[in-house]
Amino acid sequence: MRGLSSLRCMTGFVAMVLAQNAVAAVLILEGAAPQPANPGPAMTTPSPAQREPVPANQEILRPAAAPVEAAPPSTEAVAPPPASPSDLSTVKLTNPAEIAIDMLPGQTVSIGSRVSFRITSKRPGYLVLIDIDANGHLSQIYPTTASLVQTSKPNGNFMKAGTLTIPLATGQNGATEYVVTPPKGNAMVVAVLSAQPVQLLDLPDAPPGARSQSDVLAYLVERTSELRIPDDATSRLRENRWSFNAKPYSIQ
């Protein structure tokens, strides 16, 4: 998994994630052009008296202007088009638990603002939240590795049927906050509910052919649905029941 998440998790009083910006510089050196090894004969301009007269009825031929070559097309990577509700409706989401997700205080946020999520499910399960930023990068924002280390529960991301608000009210020292970070643009948060214990998803990189966030979402759902969960009794891999839902939002 690579890329930056548009939602950054902060645990306690000190941010656990530090962003590093790499700065590249290009230096152009200008100087005198080198002289040719064997210069040709000097070109002189004839005086007006040496020029041959041009008949009045004869046009003066001038050399045609050199054609201007078109600039080569840009090879810079183009970010996926922004997601919209109509885009997301084209993705088939398996959702037997009828899980739903809302972003608080709303779906339009600004960089530096704090947000929370309200999840409703008609079935119990193990909740995972995935953020897809405006560039199509995938990041797991709940549960985080830091929260899993701090909690004393073996399955701290288990939720009962009903409504759950993330972040949890775990006390001052263990509180987790979600702070909006760049890039600006349209993004989405995906709620994943597993019937079997799952805490961390091995998120794939978006395929090169993904041209929109709906393509990234469809790829995420497909890859996650293919995961097999070890059976506690037999240690054999078995299929799992997954539920998915997504909520688009905009960072301004």
mmCIF file of N, CA and C in Angstrom, residues 38-95:
data_model
loop_
_atom_site.group_PDB
_atom_site.id
_atom_site.type_symbol
_atom_site.label_atom_id
_atom_site.label_comp_id
_atom_site.label_asym_id
_atom_site.label_seq_id
_atom_site.Cartn_x
_atom_site.Cartn_y
_atom_site.Cartn_z
ATOM 1 N N ASN A 38 36.501 24.050 -37.284
ATOM 2 C CA ASN A 38 36.940 24.580 -38.572
ATOM 3 C C ASN A 38 35.896 25.553 -39.079
ATOM 4 N N PRO A 39 36.026 26.812 -38.705
ATOM 5 C CA PRO A 39 35.006 27.759 -39.142
ATOM 6 C C PRO A 39 35.044 27.940 -40.642
ATOM 7 N N GLY A 40 33.896 28.144 -41.260
ATOM 8 C CA GLY A 40 33.789 28.337 -42.697
ATOM 9 C C GLY A 40 34.165 29.753 -43.077
ATOM 10 N N PRO A 41 34.101 30.074 -44.343
ATOM 11 C CA PRO A 41 34.434 31.427 -44.803
ATOM 12 C C PRO A 41 33.470 32.439 -44.237
ATOM 13 N N ALA A 42 34.017 33.631 -43.990
ATOM 14 C CA ALA A 42 33.182 34.680 -43.422
ATOM 15 C C ALA A 42 32.156 35.125 -44.433
ATOM 16 N N MET A 43 30.939 35.370 -43.960
ATOM 17 C CA MET A 43 29.855 35.834 -44.803
ATOM 18 C C MET A 43 29.834 37.347 -44.756
ATOM 19 N N THR A 44 29.855 38.005 -45.940
ATOM 20 C CA THR A 44 29.811 39.461 -46.023
ATOM 21 C C THR A 44 28.545 39.891 -46.713
ATOM 22 N N THR A 45 28.086 41.050 -46.359
ATOM 23 C CA THR A 45 26.879 41.597 -46.955
ATOM 24 C C THR A 45 27.261 42.547 -48.068
ATOM 25 N N PRO A 46 26.805 42.332 -49.303
ATOM 26 C CA PRO A 46 27.183 43.216 -50.410
ATOM 27 C C PRO A 46 26.647 44.603 -50.186
ATOM 28 N N SER A 47 27.402 45.582 -50.722
ATOM 29 C CA SER A 47 26.967 46.974 -50.625
ATOM 30 C C SER A 47 25.814 47.215 -51.569
ATOM 31 N N PRO A 48 25.085 48.307 -51.367
ATOM 32 C CA PRO A 48 23.966 48.592 -52.274
ATOM 33 C C PRO A 48 24.396 48.677 -53.721
ATOM 34 N N ALA A 49 25.628 49.160 -53.991
ATOM 35 C CA ALA A 49 26.066 49.289 -55.383
ATOM 36 C C ALA A 49 26.321 47.943 -56.023
ATOM 37 N N GLN A 50 26.668 46.940 -55.211
ATOM 38 C CA GLN A 50 26.972 45.617 -55.742
ATOM 39 C C GLN A 50 25.725 44.775 -55.976
ATOM 40 N N ARG A 51 24.612 45.194 -55.432
ATOM 41 C CA ARG A 51 23.395 44.395 -55.591
ATOM 42 C C ARG A 51 22.833 44.570 -56.991
ATOM 43 N N GLU A 52 22.369 43.458 -57.592
ATOM 44 C CA GLU A 52 21.769 43.529 -58.916
ATOM 45 C C GLU A 52 20.371 44.103 -58.809
ATOM 46 N N PRO A 53 20.007 44.994 -59.737
ATOM 47 C CA PRO A 53 18.645 45.560 -59.684
ATOM 48 C C PRO A 53 17.599 44.495 -59.979
ATOM 49 N N VAL A 54 16.469 44.641 -59.388
ATOM 50 C CA VAL A 54 15.357 43.713 -59.574
ATOM 51 C C VAL A 54 14.341 44.374 -60.472
ATOM 52 N N PRO A 55 13.956 43.724 -61.573
ATOM 53 C CA PRO A 55 12.950 44.330 -62.456
ATOM 54 C C PRO A 55 11.683 44.665 -61.681
ATOM 55 N N ALA A 56 11.002 45.708 -62.165
ATOM 56 C CA ALA A 56 9.799 46.166 -61.444
ATOM 57 C C ALA A 56 8.700 45.148 -61.461
ATOM 58 N N ASN A 57 8.605 44.363 -62.565
ATOM 59 C CA ASN A 57 7.525 43.384 -62.666
ATOM 60 C C ASN A 57 7.887 42.034 -62.089
ATOM 61 N N GLN A 58 9.015 41.909 -61.410
ATOM 62 C CA GLN A 58 9.455 40.628 -60.829
ATOM 63 C C GLN A 58 9.355 40.689 -59.314
ATOM 64 N N GLU A 59 8.700 39.708 -58.735
ATOM 65 C CA GLU A 59 8.532 39.664 -57.288
ATOM 66 C C GLU A 59 9.821 39.228 -56.610
ATOM 67 N N ILE A 60 10.027 39.781 -55.453
ATOM 68 C CA ILE A 60 11.170 39.367 -54.644
ATOM 69 C C ILE A 60 10.783 38.117 -53.874
ATOM 70 N N LEU A 61 11.500 37.038 -54.087
ATOM 71 C CA LEU A 61 11.193 35.780 -53.416
ATOM 72 C C LEU A 61 11.888 35.746 -52.072
ATOM 73 N N ARG A 62 11.113 35.450 -51.069
ATOM 74 C CA ARG A 62 11.660 35.350 -49.718
ATOM 75 C C ARG A 62 11.567 33.901 -49.260
ATOM 76 N N PRO A 63 12.509 33.455 -48.495
ATOM 77 C CA PRO A 63 12.443 32.052 -48.026
ATOM 78 C C PRO A 63 11.226 31.839 -47.143
ATOM 79 N N ALA A 64 10.609 30.694 -47.303
ATOM 80 C CA ALA A 64 9.432 30.378 -46.479
ATOM 81 C C ALA A 64 9.854 30.193 -45.035
ATOM 82 N N ALA A 65 8.954 30.593 -44.143
ATOM 83 C CA ALA A 65 9.238 30.443 -42.710
ATOM 84 C C ALA A 65 9.304 28.969 -42.344
ATOM 85 N N ALA A 66 10.224 28.655 -41.486
ATOM 86 C CA ALA A 66 10.370 27.259 -41.055
ATOM 87 C C ALA A 66 9.135 26.820 -40.283
ATOM 88 N N PRO A 67 8.621 25.624 -40.556
ATOM 89 C CA PRO A 67 7.429 25.163 -39.821
ATOM 90 C C PRO A 67 7.720 25.011 -38.335
ATOM 91 N N VAL A 68 6.723 25.356 -37.542
ATOM 92 C CA VAL A 68 6.844 25.261 -36.089
ATOM 93 C C VAL A 68 6.335 23.903 -35.647
ATOM 94 N N GLU A 69 7.201 23.143 -34.997
ATOM 95 C CA GLU A 69 6.806 21.823 -34.537
ATOM 96 C C GLU A 69 5.909 21.935 -33.316
ATOM 97 N N ALA A 70 4.880 21.083 -33.293
ATOM 98 C CA ALA A 70 3.967 21.075 -32.149
ATOM 99 C C ALA A 70 4.670 20.480 -30.938
ATOM 100 N N ALA A 71 4.329 21.002 -29.770
ATOM 101 C CA ALA A 71 4.925 20.493 -28.534
ATOM 102 C C ALA A 71 4.470 19.068 -28.290
ATOM 103 N N PRO A 72 5.357 18.205 -27.822
ATOM 104 C CA PRO A 72 4.954 16.818 -27.560
ATOM 105 C C PRO A 72 3.909 16.761 -26.471
ATOM 106 N N PRO A 73 3.017 15.779 -26.538
ATOM 107 C CA PRO A 73 1.977 15.677 -25.500
ATOM 108 C C PRO A 73 2.581 15.438 -24.130
ATOM 109 N N SER A 74 1.913 15.941 -23.114
ATOM 110 C CA SER A 74 2.399 15.801 -21.744
ATOM 111 C C SER A 74 2.302 14.355 -21.291
ATOM 112 N N THR A 75 3.336 13.910 -20.588
ATOM 113 C CA THR A 75 3.353 12.537 -20.082
ATOM 114 C C THR A 75 3.094 12.475 -18.592
ATOM 115 N N GLU A 76 2.694 13.609 -17.998
ATOM 116 C CA GLU A 76 2.442 13.612 -16.565
ATOM 117 C C GLU A 76 1.212 12.766 -16.240
ATOM 118 N N ALA A 77 1.268 12.125 -15.086
ATOM 119 C CA ALA A 77 0.146 11.293 -14.653
ATOM 120 C C ALA A 77 -1.067 12.168 -14.377
ATOM 121 N N VAL A 78 -2.216 11.691 -14.818
ATOM 122 C CA VAL A 78 -3.464 12.415 -14.618
ATOM 123 C C VAL A 78 -4.220 11.768 -13.475
ATOM 124 N N ALA A 79 -4.654 12.567 -12.510
ATOM 125 C CA ALA A 79 -5.392 12.044 -11.365
ATOM 126 C C ALA A 79 -6.749 11.530 -11.817
ATOM 127 N N PRO A 80 -7.309 10.527 -11.133
ATOM 128 C CA PRO A 80 -8.624 10.024 -11.504
ATOM 129 C C PRO A 80 -9.671 11.112 -11.403
ATOM 130 N N PRO A 81 -10.707 11.056 -12.255
ATOM 131 C CA PRO A 81 -11.778 12.037 -12.132
ATOM 132 C C PRO A 81 -12.413 11.955 -10.757
ATOM 133 N N PRO A 82 -12.971 13.057 -10.272
ATOM 134 C CA PRO A 82 -13.576 13.037 -8.943
ATOM 135 C C PRO A 82 -14.768 12.108 -8.883
ATOM 136 N N ALA A 83 -14.968 11.520 -7.713
ATOM 137 C CA ALA A 83 -16.088 10.607 -7.532
ATOM 138 C C ALA A 83 -17.372 11.390 -7.344
ATOM 139 N N SER A 84 -18.466 10.792 -7.691
ATOM 140 C CA SER A 84 -19.772 11.398 -7.490
ATOM 141 C C SER A 84 -20.752 10.282 -7.176
ATOM 142 N N PRO A 85 -21.925 10.603 -6.604
ATOM 143 C CA PRO A 85 -22.894 9.548 -6.300
ATOM 144 C C PRO A 85 -23.264 8.721 -7.521
ATOM 145 N N SER A 86 -23.327 9.358 -8.712
ATOM 146 C CA SER A 86 -23.675 8.604 -9.908
ATOM 147 C C SER A 86 -22.581 7.610 -10.269
ATOM 148 N N ASP A 87 -21.293 7.985 -10.030
ATOM 149 C CA ASP A 87 -20.192 7.064 -10.278
ATOM 150 C C ASP A 87 -20.283 5.856 -9.350
ATOM 151 N N LEU A 88 -20.547 6.113 -8.067
ATOM 152 C CA LEU A 88 -20.576 5.032 -7.092
ATOM 153 C C LEU A 88 -21.748 4.084 -7.334
ATOM 154 N N SER A 89 -22.807 4.571 -7.931
ATOM 155 C CA SER A 89 -23.962 3.714 -8.159
ATOM 156 C C SER A 89 -23.672 2.638 -9.198
ATOM 157 N N THR A 90 -22.606 2.809 -9.970
ATOM 158 C CA THR A 90 -22.264 1.807 -10.971
ATOM 159 C C THR A 90 -21.498 0.633 -10.376
ATOM 160 N N VAL A 91 -21.056 0.756 -9.121
ATOM 161 C CA VAL A 91 -20.293 -0.305 -8.470
ATOM 162 C C VAL A 91 -21.253 -1.196 -7.684
ATOM 163 N N LYS A 92 -21.172 -2.495 -7.927
ATOM 164 C CA LYS A 92 -22.021 -3.442 -7.217
ATOM 165 C C LYS A 92 -21.401 -3.741 -5.857
ATOM 166 N N LEU A 93 -22.081 -3.298 -4.796
ATOM 167 C CA LEU A 93 -21.585 -3.483 -3.435
ATOM 168 C C LEU A 93 -22.384 -4.582 -2.741
ATOM 169 N N THR A 94 -21.699 -5.644 -2.343
ATOM 170 C CA THR A 94 -22.340 -6.682 -1.541
ATOM 171 C C THR A 94 -22.553 -6.139 -0.136
ATOM 172 N N ASN A 95 -23.791 -6.212 0.360
ATOM 173 C CA ASN A 95 -24.078 -5.593 1.655
ATOM 174 C C ASN A 95 -25.175 -6.351 2.404
#
